[in-house]
Coordinates of C-alpha atoms in Angstrom, one line a residue:
X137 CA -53.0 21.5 -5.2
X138 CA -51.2 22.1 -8.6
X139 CA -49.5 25.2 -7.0
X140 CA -48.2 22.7 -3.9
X141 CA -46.8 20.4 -6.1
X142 CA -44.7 22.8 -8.5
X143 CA -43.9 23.9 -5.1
X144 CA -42.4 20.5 -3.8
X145 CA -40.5 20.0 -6.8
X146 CA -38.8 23.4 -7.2
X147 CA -37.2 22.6 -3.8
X148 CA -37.0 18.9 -4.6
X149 CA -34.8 19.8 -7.4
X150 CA -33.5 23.4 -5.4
X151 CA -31.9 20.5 -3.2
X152 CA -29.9 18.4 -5.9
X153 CA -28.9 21.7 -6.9
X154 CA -24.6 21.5 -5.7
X155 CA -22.1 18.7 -7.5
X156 CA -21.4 17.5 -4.2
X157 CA -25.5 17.0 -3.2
X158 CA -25.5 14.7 -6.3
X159 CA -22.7 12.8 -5.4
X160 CA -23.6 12.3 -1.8
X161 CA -27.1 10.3 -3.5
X162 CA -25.1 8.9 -6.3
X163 CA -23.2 6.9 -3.4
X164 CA -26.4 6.5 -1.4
X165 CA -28.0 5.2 -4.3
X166 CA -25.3 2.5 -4.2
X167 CA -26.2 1.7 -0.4
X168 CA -26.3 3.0 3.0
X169 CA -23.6 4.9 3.9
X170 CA -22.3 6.6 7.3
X171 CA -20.7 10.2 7.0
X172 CA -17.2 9.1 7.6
X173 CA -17.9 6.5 4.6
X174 CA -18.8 9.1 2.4
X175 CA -16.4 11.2 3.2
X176 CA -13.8 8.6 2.3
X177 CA -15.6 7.7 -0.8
X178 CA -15.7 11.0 -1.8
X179 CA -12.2 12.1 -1.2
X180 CA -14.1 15.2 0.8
X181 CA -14.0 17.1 4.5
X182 CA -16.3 16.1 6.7
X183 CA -17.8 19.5 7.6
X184 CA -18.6 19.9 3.4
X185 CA -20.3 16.2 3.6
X186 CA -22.2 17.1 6.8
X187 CA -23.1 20.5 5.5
X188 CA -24.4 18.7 2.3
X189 CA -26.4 16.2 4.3
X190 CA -28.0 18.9 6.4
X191 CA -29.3 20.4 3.3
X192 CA -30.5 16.7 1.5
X193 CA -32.2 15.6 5.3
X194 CA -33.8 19.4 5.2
X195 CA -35.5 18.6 2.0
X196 CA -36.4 15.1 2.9
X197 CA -34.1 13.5 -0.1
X198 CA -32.3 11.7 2.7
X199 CA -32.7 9.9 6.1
X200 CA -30.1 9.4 8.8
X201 CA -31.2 6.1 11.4
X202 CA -28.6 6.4 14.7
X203 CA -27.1 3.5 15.0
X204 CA -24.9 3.8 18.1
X205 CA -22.5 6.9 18.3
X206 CA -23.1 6.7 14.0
X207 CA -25.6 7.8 11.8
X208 CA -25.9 5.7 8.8
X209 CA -27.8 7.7 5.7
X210 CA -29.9 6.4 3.1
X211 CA -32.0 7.8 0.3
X212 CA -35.8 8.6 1.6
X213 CA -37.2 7.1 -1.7
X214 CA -35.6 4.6 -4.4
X215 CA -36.8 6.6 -6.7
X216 CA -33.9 8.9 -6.4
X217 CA -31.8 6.3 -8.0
X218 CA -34.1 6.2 -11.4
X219 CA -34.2 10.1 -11.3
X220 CA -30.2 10.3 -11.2
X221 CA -30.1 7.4 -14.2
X222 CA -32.5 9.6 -16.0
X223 CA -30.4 12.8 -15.5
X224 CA -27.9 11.0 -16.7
X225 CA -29.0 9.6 -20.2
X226 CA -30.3 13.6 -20.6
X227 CA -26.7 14.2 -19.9
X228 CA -25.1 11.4 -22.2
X229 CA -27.7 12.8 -25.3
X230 CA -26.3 16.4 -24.9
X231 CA -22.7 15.0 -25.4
X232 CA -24.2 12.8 -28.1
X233 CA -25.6 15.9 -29.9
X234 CA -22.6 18.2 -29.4
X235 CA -20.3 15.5 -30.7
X236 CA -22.3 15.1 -34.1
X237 CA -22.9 18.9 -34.0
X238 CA -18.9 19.1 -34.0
X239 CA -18.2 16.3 -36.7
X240 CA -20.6 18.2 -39.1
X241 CA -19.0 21.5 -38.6
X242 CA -15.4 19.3 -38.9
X243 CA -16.5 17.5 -42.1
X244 CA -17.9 21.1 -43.8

């Protein structure tokens, strides 16, 4: 059982794993959104948002409900939205550290 686990989140986290991936749930996270949205709040082609999805639907980090000729996307679990926030404040103490690493060496 331990072994499945490891399993799911090595290509849980295998599937975050492109800028654009994160992005795409940083904008989900924010609300449901249909490709041509994203692509338009993205500033990116279509084909490169669709590709992207593919890969997050593949992986079960996203859903896609038809809703006429559209298909509006949303994040599979809400939980995505504390992981990113998390990922973030890892992020925001690395800067934190290599700022005050930086003023040390300046002040020497």
């Amino acid at each position: 059982m331990i072994q499945e686990v490891q399993q799911f989140k090595a290509d849980f986290f295998k599937a975050l794993a492109h800028p654009l991936r994160i992005r795409i749930l940083e904008v989900l996270s924010e609300g449901d959104r249909t490709v041509n949205e994203l692509q338009a709040l993205l500033g990116s082609e279509g084909s490169a948002v669709s590709q992207q999805l593919a890969v997050l639907r593949s992986k079960n980090v996203v859903v896609g409900t038809k809703d006429g000729t559209s298909v509006i996307y949303a994040l599979r679990d809400p939980l995505i939205k504390d992981l990113l926030k998390v990922a973030r404040q890892i992020f925001d103490n690395h800067l934190i550290n290599a700022i005050s690493l930086l003023e040390n060496i300046k002040n020497q």
